[in-house]
Short mmCIF file of C-alpha atoms in Angstrom, two decimals:
data_model
loop_
_atom_site.label_atom_id
_atom_site.label_comp_id
_atom_site.label_asym_id
_atom_site.label_seq_id
_atom_site.Cartn_x
_atom_site.Cartn_y
_atom_site.Cartn_z
CA MET H 1 0.00 0.00 0.00
CA ILE H 2 1.38 3.44 -0.98
CA ASP H 3 1.48 5.81 1.99
CA LYS H 4 0.20 9.36 2.08
CA LEU H 5 3.76 10.72 2.20
CA SER H 6 4.40 9.26 -1.24
CA TRP H 7 1.56 11.26 -2.76
CA ILE H 8 2.60 14.47 -1.00
CA SER H 9 6.09 14.19 -2.51
CA VAL H 10 4.72 14.13 -6.07
CA TYR H 11 1.78 16.57 -5.86
CA PRO H 12 3.41 19.01 -8.35
CA GLU H 13 4.00 16.20 -10.86
CA ILE H 14 0.40 15.02 -10.45
CA VAL H 15 -0.82 18.56 -11.14
CA LEU H 16 1.37 18.73 -14.25
CA LEU H 17 0.11 15.38 -15.56
CA ILE H 18 -3.57 16.20 -14.98
CA MET H 19 -3.30 19.70 -16.46
CA ALA H 20 -1.34 18.46 -19.48
CA CYS H 21 -4.15 16.02 -20.24
CA VAL H 22 -6.81 18.71 -19.64
CA ILE H 23 -5.01 21.15 -21.94
CA ALA H 24 -4.79 18.47 -24.64
CA LEU H 25 -8.56 17.88 -24.37
CA VAL H 26 -9.35 21.61 -24.38
CA ASP H 27 -7.25 22.01 -27.52
CA LEU H 28 -9.53 19.59 -29.34
CA ALA H 29 -12.48 21.92 -28.73
CA VAL H 30 -10.68 25.21 -29.42
CA THR H 31 -10.70 26.66 -32.93
CA SER H 32 -8.89 29.95 -32.27
CA ALA H 33 -5.59 30.22 -34.15
CA ARG H 34 -3.96 31.92 -31.13
CA ARG H 35 -5.21 29.33 -28.61
CA THR H 36 -6.01 31.96 -25.96
CA ALA H 37 -7.89 29.55 -23.69
CA THR H 38 -5.14 26.93 -23.64
CA TYR H 39 -2.48 29.64 -23.33
CA VAL H 40 -4.08 31.05 -20.18
CA LEU H 41 -4.76 27.57 -18.80
CA THR H 42 -1.13 26.54 -19.38
CA LEU H 43 0.23 29.62 -17.62
CA LEU H 44 -2.12 29.07 -14.68
CA ALA H 45 -1.09 25.42 -14.38
CA LEU H 46 2.61 26.28 -14.47
CA GLY H 47 2.03 29.06 -11.96
CA VAL H 48 0.32 26.65 -9.55
CA VAL H 49 3.17 24.16 -9.90
CA ALA H 50 5.77 26.90 -9.32
CA LEU H 51 3.87 28.01 -6.20
CA LEU H 52 3.65 24.44 -4.88
CA GLU H 53 7.34 23.81 -5.46
CA GLY H 54 8.23 27.14 -3.85
CA LEU H 55 6.17 26.30 -0.76
CA TYR H 56 7.82 22.88 -0.52
CA ALA H 57 11.27 24.45 -0.89
CA SER H 58 10.68 27.15 1.71
CA GLY H 59 9.64 24.44 4.18
CA GLY H 60 13.15 23.00 3.97
CA ASN H 61 11.94 19.42 4.40
CA THR H 62 13.10 16.32 2.53
CA LEU H 63 10.39 13.77 1.72
CA TYR H 64 10.83 10.35 0.15
CA GLY H 65 8.04 8.45 -1.55
CA PHE H 66 7.18 5.33 -3.54
CA GLY H 67 9.83 3.17 -1.91
CA ASN H 68 12.49 5.93 -2.03
CA MET H 69 12.15 6.18 -5.82
CA VAL H 70 11.30 9.90 -5.66
CA VAL H 71 12.57 12.64 -3.39
CA SER H 72 11.25 16.10 -2.61
CA ASP H 73 14.10 18.21 -1.22
CA PRO H 74 14.94 21.96 -1.21
CA MET H 75 17.34 21.79 -4.16
CA GLY H 76 14.92 19.82 -6.31
CA ASN H 77 11.96 21.96 -5.28
CA TRP H 78 13.69 25.22 -6.14
CA LEU H 79 14.96 23.90 -9.46
CA ALA H 80 11.48 22.61 -10.37
CA CYS H 81 10.01 25.98 -9.36
CA PHE H 82 12.45 27.84 -11.62
CA VAL H 83 11.79 25.36 -14.44
CA SER H 84 8.06 26.19 -14.31
CA VAL H 85 8.73 29.94 -14.21
CA ALA H 86 11.17 29.67 -17.13
CA MET H 87 8.62 27.76 -19.20
CA MET H 88 5.97 30.37 -18.41
CA ALA H 89 8.24 33.13 -19.72
CA THR H 90 9.14 31.02 -22.77
CA LEU H 91 5.48 30.54 -23.73
CA VAL H 92 4.72 34.23 -23.21
CA TYR H 93 7.55 35.14 -25.59
CA GLY H 94 6.77 32.37 -28.06
CA ARG H 95 2.99 32.56 -28.43
CA PRO H 96 2.92 35.41 -31.04
CA TYR H 97 5.76 33.73 -32.94
CA GLY H 98 3.99 30.37 -32.97
CA ALA H 99 0.65 31.87 -34.01
CA ASP H 100 2.20 33.73 -36.96
CA ARG H 101 3.80 30.51 -38.24
CA GLY H 102 0.87 28.17 -37.86
CA MET H 103 2.48 26.21 -35.04
CA MET H 104 -0.65 26.26 -32.90
CA ARG H 105 -3.22 24.99 -35.35
CA GLY H 106 -3.46 21.76 -33.40
CA GLY H 107 -2.45 23.20 -30.04
CA GLU H 108 0.50 20.84 -29.62
CA LEU H 109 2.86 23.62 -28.51
CA PHE H 110 1.24 24.04 -25.10
CA THR H 111 0.52 20.35 -24.54
CA LEU H 112 4.05 19.26 -25.44
CA SER H 113 5.51 22.07 -23.32
CA MET H 114 3.55 20.82 -20.31
CA PHE H 115 4.76 17.26 -20.86
CA SER H 116 8.36 18.50 -21.19
CA VAL H 117 8.02 20.29 -17.83
CA LEU H 118 6.64 17.06 -16.39
CA GLY H 119 9.69 15.20 -17.71
CA MET H 120 12.02 17.78 -16.18
CA SER H 121 10.22 17.57 -12.83
CA ILE H 122 10.53 13.77 -12.81
CA MET H 123 14.24 14.06 -13.61
CA ILE H 124 14.75 16.55 -10.80
CA SER H 125 12.83 14.51 -8.21
CA GLY H 126 14.20 11.11 -9.21
CA ASN H 127 15.99 9.12 -6.52
CA ASN H 128 16.20 6.00 -8.65
CA PHE H 129 18.00 5.29 -11.93
CA LEU H 130 14.82 4.22 -13.72
CA VAL H 131 12.81 7.24 -12.53
CA ILE H 132 15.52 9.62 -13.73
CA TYR H 133 15.70 7.84 -17.08
CA LEU H 134 11.89 7.91 -17.39
CA GLY H 135 11.86 11.67 -16.90
CA LEU H 136 14.74 12.12 -19.31
CA GLU H 137 13.00 10.15 -22.05
CA LEU H 138 9.75 12.06 -21.55
CA LEU H 139 11.65 15.33 -21.94
CA THR H 140 13.62 14.21 -24.99
CA LEU H 141 10.65 12.68 -26.84
CA THR H 142 8.60 15.86 -26.40
CA SER H 143 11.62 17.90 -27.51
CA TYR H 144 11.91 15.90 -30.75
CA ALA H 145 8.24 16.57 -31.49
CA LEU H 146 8.58 20.28 -30.67
CA VAL H 147 11.53 20.73 -33.04
CA ALA H 148 9.47 19.17 -35.86
CA LEU H 149 6.35 21.18 -35.02
CA ARG H 150 6.58 23.25 -38.22
CA ARG H 151 5.72 20.33 -40.47
CA ASP H 152 6.14 22.31 -43.70
CA HIS H 153 9.56 23.69 -42.77
CA VAL H 154 12.43 21.68 -44.27
CA VAL H 155 15.15 23.09 -42.00
CA ALA H 156 13.15 22.32 -38.84
CA THR H 157 12.46 18.79 -40.03
CA GLU H 158 16.17 18.24 -40.72
CA ALA H 159 17.01 19.59 -37.25
CA ALA H 160 14.47 17.23 -35.67
CA ILE H 161 16.05 14.20 -37.40
CA LYS H 162 19.54 15.25 -36.25
CA TYR H 163 18.27 15.77 -32.73
CA PHE H 164 16.52 12.41 -32.70
CA VAL H 165 19.58 10.48 -33.85
CA LEU H 166 22.05 12.20 -31.51
CA GLY H 167 19.58 12.24 -28.62
CA ALA H 168 18.99 8.51 -28.96
CA LEU H 169 22.75 7.96 -28.95
CA ALA H 170 23.11 10.04 -25.77
CA SER H 171 20.28 8.18 -24.06
CA GLY H 172 21.90 4.88 -25.00
CA PHE H 173 25.22 5.94 -23.47
CA LEU H 174 23.56 7.04 -20.24
CA LEU H 175 21.40 3.94 -19.99
CA TYR H 176 24.39 1.67 -20.59
CA GLY H 177 26.36 3.45 -17.88
CA LEU H 178 23.47 3.17 -15.42
CA SER H 179 23.14 -0.53 -16.21
CA MET H 180 26.85 -1.04 -15.51
CA ILE H 181 26.51 0.63 -12.10
CA TYR H 182 23.39 -1.45 -11.40
CA GLY H 183 25.25 -4.62 -12.33
CA ALA H 184 28.09 -3.73 -9.97
CA THR H 185 26.00 -2.55 -7.01
CA GLY H 186 22.81 -4.59 -7.40
CA SER H 187 20.58 -1.56 -6.78
CA LEU H 188 18.81 1.18 -8.72
CA ASP H 189 18.28 3.32 -5.61
CA ILE H 190 20.76 6.23 -5.56
CA SER H 191 21.32 6.14 -1.80
CA GLU H 192 21.90 2.37 -1.91
CA VAL H 193 24.32 2.80 -4.80
CA PHE H 194 26.26 5.33 -2.72
CA LYS H 195 26.50 2.90 0.20
CA ALA H 196 27.63 0.06 -2.05
CA VAL H 197 30.28 2.16 -3.82
CA ASN H 198 31.47 3.69 -0.54
CA SER H 199 31.95 0.26 1.00
CA GLY H 200 35.02 -0.29 -1.14
CA HIS H 201 34.17 -3.93 -1.79
CA LEU H 202 33.25 -3.50 -5.45
CA LYS H 203 35.53 -3.85 -8.43
CA HIS H 204 36.79 -0.35 -9.23
CA GLN H 205 37.31 -0.97 -12.96
CA VAL H 206 33.65 -1.90 -13.49
CA LEU H 207 32.46 1.21 -11.62
CA VAL H 208 34.76 3.50 -13.60
CA PHE H 209 33.58 1.90 -16.84
CA GLY H 210 29.99 2.77 -15.89
CA VAL H 211 30.95 6.30 -14.83
CA VAL H 212 32.56 6.95 -18.23
CA PHE H 213 29.29 6.19 -20.02
CA ILE H 214 27.23 8.17 -17.49
CA VAL H 215 29.43 11.26 -17.88
CA THR H 216 29.24 10.84 -21.67
CA GLY H 217 25.43 10.83 -21.53
CA LEU H 218 25.38 13.84 -19.21
CA GLY H 219 27.82 15.62 -21.52
CA PHE H 220 25.38 15.18 -24.40
CA LYS H 221 22.50 16.58 -22.34
CA LEU H 222 24.53 19.58 -21.20
CA GLY H 223 25.91 20.16 -24.69
CA ALA H 224 29.52 19.92 -23.56
CA VAL H 225 32.45 19.34 -25.92
CA PRO H 226 33.05 16.83 -27.53
CA PHE H 227 29.35 15.94 -27.35
CA HIS H 228 28.20 19.39 -28.47
CA MET H 229 27.60 18.85 -32.18
CA TRP H 230 23.81 18.94 -31.85
CA VAL H 231 23.59 22.27 -30.00
CA PRO H 232 24.29 24.89 -32.72
CA ASP H 233 22.49 22.85 -35.40
CA ILE H 234 19.32 22.45 -33.33
CA TYR H 235 19.34 26.05 -32.08
CA GLU H 236 19.60 27.30 -35.68
CA GLY H 237 17.23 24.82 -37.34
CA ALA H 238 14.42 24.64 -34.79
CA PRO H 239 11.68 27.28 -34.64
CA THR H 240 12.96 30.03 -32.35
CA VAL H 241 10.41 29.37 -29.61
CA VAL H 242 11.46 25.71 -29.56
CA SER H 243 15.13 26.73 -29.51
CA LEU H 244 14.35 28.65 -26.32
CA ILE H 245 12.44 25.71 -24.83
CA ILE H 246 15.51 23.52 -25.39
CA ALA H 247 18.07 26.16 -24.41
CA GLY H 248 16.44 27.28 -21.16
CA ALA H 249 14.69 25.18 -18.53
CA PRO H 250 16.17 21.74 -19.49
CA LYS H 251 19.62 22.93 -18.39
CA LEU H 252 18.31 23.12 -14.82
CA SER H 253 17.06 19.54 -14.96
CA ALA H 254 20.39 18.44 -16.48
CA PHE H 255 22.19 20.10 -13.57
CA ALA H 256 19.85 18.28 -11.17
CA ILE H 257 20.63 14.83 -12.55
CA CYS H 258 24.35 15.62 -12.45
CA ILE H 259 23.95 16.23 -8.72
CA ARG H 260 21.72 13.16 -8.24
CA LEU H 261 23.96 10.74 -10.15
CA LEU H 262 27.49 12.02 -9.64
CA VAL H 263 27.27 13.61 -6.19
CA GLU H 264 24.51 11.78 -4.35
CA GLY H 265 25.19 8.41 -5.96
CA LEU H 266 28.82 8.28 -7.08
CA LEU H 267 30.65 10.73 -4.81
CA PRO H 268 33.21 8.08 -3.70
CA LEU H 269 34.29 7.97 -7.36
CA ALA H 270 34.75 11.75 -7.51
CA ILE H 271 38.46 11.44 -8.30
CA ASP H 272 37.45 9.65 -11.50
CA TRP H 273 34.54 11.74 -12.75
CA GLN H 274 36.17 15.04 -11.80
CA GLN H 275 38.93 14.40 -14.33
CA MET H 276 36.33 13.70 -17.01
CA LEU H 277 34.39 16.88 -16.15
CA ALA H 278 37.64 18.86 -16.31
CA ILE H 279 38.27 17.67 -19.88
CA LEU H 280 34.68 18.48 -20.88
CA ALA H 281 34.95 21.93 -19.27
CA ILE H 282 38.23 22.78 -21.00
CA GLY H 283 36.91 21.70 -24.39
CA SER H 284 33.62 23.53 -23.90
CA LEU H 285 35.28 26.80 -22.91
CA LEU H 286 37.75 26.60 -25.78
CA ILE H 287 35.46 25.50 -28.62
CA GLY H 288 32.42 27.43 -27.44
CA ASN H 289 34.19 30.78 -27.22
CA VAL H 290 36.53 30.48 -30.20
CA VAL H 291 34.07 29.08 -32.76
CA ALA H 292 31.34 31.56 -31.75
CA ILE H 293 33.50 34.40 -33.05
CA SER H 294 32.99 33.35 -36.67
CA GLN H 295 29.19 32.95 -36.47
CA THR H 296 26.84 35.32 -38.26
CA ASN H 297 23.60 33.55 -37.33
CA PHE H 298 22.57 34.83 -33.90
CA LYS H 299 20.86 31.62 -32.79
CA ARG H 300 23.87 29.57 -33.82
CA MET H 301 26.13 31.97 -31.94
CA LEU H 302 23.96 31.52 -28.84
CA GLY H 303 24.36 27.77 -29.32
CA TYR H 304 28.13 28.07 -29.02
CA SER H 305 27.60 30.51 -26.16
CA THR H 306 25.60 27.80 -24.37
CA ILE H 307 28.48 25.37 -24.83
CA SER H 308 30.92 27.81 -23.22
CA GLN H 309 28.50 28.63 -20.40
CA MET H 310 28.08 24.94 -19.61
CA GLY H 311 31.87 24.80 -19.28
CA PHE H 312 31.60 27.03 -16.22
CA VAL H 313 28.83 24.86 -14.74
CA LEU H 314 31.11 21.84 -15.13
CA LEU H 315 33.94 23.71 -13.40
CA GLY H 316 31.65 24.29 -10.44
CA LEU H 317 30.57 20.66 -10.34
CA MET H 318 34.14 19.34 -10.46
CA SER H 319 35.48 21.58 -7.66
CA GLY H 320 33.24 20.25 -4.88
CA VAL H 321 35.60 17.53 -3.64
CA VAL H 322 39.33 18.20 -3.20
CA ASN H 323 41.54 15.20 -2.44
CA GLY H 324 38.61 13.38 -0.87
CA ASN H 325 37.69 16.41 1.29
CA THR H 326 34.09 17.62 0.94
CA LEU H 327 34.39 20.78 3.06
CA SER H 328 34.14 23.00 -0.03
CA ALA H 329 31.29 21.01 -1.60
CA ALA H 330 28.47 23.34 -0.57
CA ASN H 331 30.28 26.39 -1.98
CA ALA H 332 31.16 24.65 -5.25
CA TYR H 333 27.79 23.04 -5.98
CA SER H 334 25.85 26.15 -4.96
CA SER H 335 28.04 28.23 -7.31
CA ALA H 336 27.24 25.80 -10.13
CA MET H 337 23.53 26.00 -9.31
CA PHE H 338 23.68 29.82 -9.24
CA TYR H 339 25.48 29.78 -12.59
CA ALA H 340 22.83 27.51 -14.13
CA LEU H 341 20.05 29.83 -12.92
CA THR H 342 21.93 32.87 -14.23
CA TYR H 343 22.38 31.21 -17.62
CA VAL H 344 18.68 30.37 -17.92
CA LEU H 345 17.49 33.84 -16.90
CA THR H 346 19.88 35.53 -19.34
CA THR H 347 19.03 33.12 -22.16
CA LEU H 348 15.33 33.87 -21.71
CA SER H 349 15.87 37.60 -22.23
CA ALA H 350 18.20 37.13 -25.23
CA PHE H 351 15.86 34.76 -27.06
CA GLY H 352 12.91 36.89 -25.96
CA ILE H 353 14.27 39.79 -28.02
CA ILE H 354 14.77 37.54 -31.05
CA LEU H 355 11.16 36.32 -30.76
CA LEU H 356 9.90 39.86 -30.31
CA LEU H 357 11.71 41.14 -33.41
CA ALA H 358 10.57 38.20 -35.54
CA ARG H 359 7.48 38.73 -37.62
CA GLU H 360 5.68 36.90 -40.38
CA GLY H 361 8.18 36.25 -43.17
CA PHE H 362 11.12 37.56 -41.10
CA GLU H 363 12.89 35.37 -38.53
CA SER H 364 15.38 37.94 -37.12
CA GLU H 365 18.01 35.21 -36.78
CA GLU H 366 21.06 36.99 -38.14
CA ILE H 367 23.20 39.28 -36.00
CA SER H 368 22.85 41.90 -38.75
CA ASP H 369 19.07 41.87 -38.19
CA LEU H 370 19.70 43.70 -34.89
CA ALA H 371 21.33 46.65 -36.70
CA GLY H 372 20.22 50.00 -35.28
CA LEU H 373 17.88 48.44 -32.73
CA ASN H 374 18.67 51.23 -30.26
CA GLN H 375 17.30 53.82 -32.69
CA VAL H 376 14.08 51.86 -33.14
CA SER H 377 13.56 50.80 -29.51
CA PRO H 378 16.03 51.82 -26.78
CA LEU H 379 14.21 49.59 -24.27
CA TYR H 380 14.62 46.35 -26.24
CA ALA H 381 18.19 47.26 -27.19
CA GLY H 382 18.87 47.83 -23.50
CA VAL H 383 17.46 44.42 -22.56
CA MET H 384 19.61 42.72 -25.19
CA ALA H 385 22.67 44.71 -24.10
CA VAL H 386 22.13 43.66 -20.49
CA SER H 387 21.88 40.02 -21.63
CA MET H 388 25.08 40.20 -23.68
CA PHE H 389 27.01 41.95 -20.91
CA SER H 390 25.79 39.32 -18.45
CA PHE H 391 26.89 36.47 -20.74
CA ALA H 392 30.28 38.16 -21.07
CA GLY H 393 30.62 38.40 -17.28
CA ILE H 394 30.82 42.18 -17.05
CA PRO H 395 29.90 43.72 -13.66
CA PRO H 396 27.51 44.53 -12.11
CA LEU H 397 25.35 41.95 -13.91
CA MET H 398 24.41 38.41 -12.85
CA GLY H 399 26.88 36.77 -15.19
CA PHE H 400 29.82 38.46 -13.49
CA TYR H 401 28.94 37.14 -10.04
CA ALA H 402 28.12 33.71 -11.46
CA LYS H 403 31.57 33.46 -13.04
CA LEU H 404 33.20 34.92 -9.94
CA SER H 405 31.56 32.38 -7.63
CA VAL H 406 32.71 29.46 -9.79
CA LEU H 407 36.26 30.85 -10.01
CA GLN H 408 36.33 31.33 -6.23
CA ALA H 409 35.29 27.71 -5.74
CA LEU H 410 38.17 26.61 -7.99
CA ILE H 411 40.79 28.85 -6.41
CA SER H 412 39.74 28.05 -2.83
CA SER H 413 40.71 24.42 -3.47
CA GLY H 414 44.35 25.49 -3.38
CA LEU H 415 45.31 22.94 -6.04
CA PRO H 416 47.67 24.31 -8.72
CA SER H 417 45.76 22.47 -11.44
CA TYR H 418 42.46 24.05 -10.35
CA ILE H 419 44.04 27.51 -10.17
CA ALA H 420 45.37 26.97 -13.70
CA LEU H 421 41.84 26.03 -14.78
CA ALA H 422 40.53 29.27 -13.27
CA VAL H 423 43.12 31.29 -15.23
CA PHE H 424 42.20 29.41 -18.41
CA ALA H 425 38.48 30.14 -17.81
CA VAL H 426 39.21 33.86 -17.41
CA ILE H 427 41.20 33.94 -20.67
CA MET H 428 38.41 32.14 -22.51
CA SER H 429 35.87 34.58 -21.07
CA LEU H 430 37.92 37.49 -22.41
CA ILE H 431 37.91 35.88 -25.86
CA GLY H 432 34.17 35.22 -25.59
CA ALA H 433 33.50 38.87 -24.70
CA PHE H 434 34.33 39.76 -28.32
CA PHE H 435 31.28 38.17 -29.91
CA TYR H 436 28.93 39.42 -27.18
CA LEU H 437 30.23 42.99 -27.58
CA ARG H 438 29.89 42.65 -31.37
CA VAL H 439 26.13 42.26 -30.92
CA ILE H 440 26.03 45.45 -28.85
CA LYS H 441 28.08 47.28 -31.47
CA VAL H 442 25.60 46.25 -34.19
CA MET H 443 22.61 47.44 -32.13
CA TYR H 444 24.05 50.80 -31.13
CA PHE H 445 26.38 51.86 -33.94
CA ASP H 446 25.08 50.31 -37.17
CA PRO H 447 22.27 52.02 -39.10
CA PRO H 448 18.88 50.28 -38.91
CA ILE H 449 18.05 48.11 -41.91
CA THR H 450 14.38 49.10 -41.76
CA ALA H 451 12.32 51.93 -40.36
CA ALA H 452 9.56 49.56 -39.26
CA THR H 453 8.34 50.03 -35.70
CA ILE H 454 8.36 47.17 -33.21
CA SER H 455 5.05 46.12 -31.72
CA ALA H 456 4.48 43.41 -29.15
CA PRO H 457 1.57 42.24 -26.97
CA VAL H 458 1.36 43.73 -23.49
CA ASP H 459 2.22 40.45 -21.76
CA VAL H 460 5.40 40.08 -23.82
CA ARG H 461 6.52 43.64 -23.06
CA ILE H 462 5.90 43.24 -19.33
CA VAL H 463 7.64 39.87 -18.96
CA LEU H 464 10.58 40.92 -21.14
CA SER H 465 11.08 44.12 -19.16
CA LEU H 466 10.95 42.18 -15.88
CA ASN H 467 13.35 39.61 -17.29
CA GLY H 468 15.92 42.22 -18.26
CA ALA H 469 15.48 44.06 -14.96
CA LEU H 470 16.08 40.85 -12.99
CA VAL H 471 19.37 40.21 -14.79
CA LEU H 472 20.47 43.67 -13.69
CA ILE H 473 18.97 43.71 -10.17
CA LEU H 474 20.21 40.22 -9.27
CA GLY H 475 23.63 41.33 -10.45
CA VAL H 476 23.63 44.41 -8.21
CA PHE H 477 22.16 42.39 -5.31
CA PRO H 478 23.19 38.77 -5.90
CA GLY H 479 23.32 37.80 -2.22
CA GLY H 480 19.71 36.63 -1.89
CA LEU H 481 19.81 34.14 -4.76
CA MET H 482 23.30 32.97 -3.82
CA THR H 483 22.14 32.32 -0.25
CA LEU H 484 19.09 30.47 -1.53
CA CYS H 485 21.30 28.20 -3.66
CA ALA H 486 23.71 27.58 -0.79
CA GLN H 487 20.94 26.75 1.68
CA ALA H 488 19.25 24.43 -0.83
CA ILE H 489 22.49 22.54 -1.48
CA VAL H 490 23.32 22.24 2.23
CA ALA H 491 19.81 21.07 3.10
CA THR H 492 19.85 18.53 0.27
CA LEU H 493 23.37 17.15 0.54
CA GLY H 494 23.98 17.80 4.21
CA THR H 495 27.41 19.30 3.48
#
């Protein structure tokens, strides 16, 4: 018999599942091309889930349910809350874009978005290998369908096929790695896996073999080098609203499963997976920043930007354990969590401007399409400038403090190799600043290519303005969010 505590731990997921089904049924009865009813219903459902997760997180309690297969803890609750908020902003930005391109004729955009949030929530709350994999597959399958949502668009269809093939490969790597760990430990429960690995009685070679495949699968999901090939292609080929769906909230769920699998389950093998993460981080920072310089397509450039930003997240994840000592773990993992949140918030505002500038017959995907934006709309140019400065790590914006916190975690380790990594990350950030500043130069110093005015629905203008303001305000006053991340990590990991 399933106890009441089990149901309490998955109330948000139950709400998501019920509302996703309701929205799918409502879509069958709606004939409006803009899907106003389902749009409002989706935002309300996501808002309720965000509120529930926020209440759970503020309580600071850790609940286990369904035979320890799911966990509701502060870190997971806050990440799930931010996932719901990020998806709300994404749908606000993307609704006019989708309506103009016939992507909502059948209403699949909102239904699939709800199921993708459900997949992310299951990933975040998973305390069992199979539960995490179930959530991951739900997210990836809905993502494939979203990329192919413009059925008459050849480029989007090609991107969907690429994503399907590479995503299936990544899932296979991860599943194979999980099966190796299961074969060695005899358990799918993350806490039991930790106990078995920590006992020291298992064959180390088998465990490391499994860890290699797990890190490979996680590298694909994060878009880290050398498993990054899908990121720029999918960002460029997918409809812009879908590019944002893939670029934003899923990175939080990917961070969550890195913590669940590598830290909560395989921490005794940290000396092994830290070396792998270091290689991924170095490659991501190098390739992401250098190759982005030559890009002219803005979405593709943001794809390489994502690769470089994930390099910093990996640096934070790898600096939690130093020579078997976990004293710096809370600082390192909370810095990585803060960086992931900063990345998502900044990505939302950058893609929000692209979606706002796009109109029927004009995608606004090239960097040159932003020419003279300041003369047409100083507000939107300001929001984009704030986003680019934040990505570049220029104070006093969020991105600066996110980079600083990760670098502090590296340097505080005292290891010469980690200090060298911090220096390398700074150099790569300086190189990366070039292509971010180039966007600002185009907006403020190039003549506009058209005299057309920019119009946007009220909800888009409000959310975009709030989004840009948050990137600035949380940069000037980063302490609150940093403290929230630190407290969530400490309460979850007990470090």
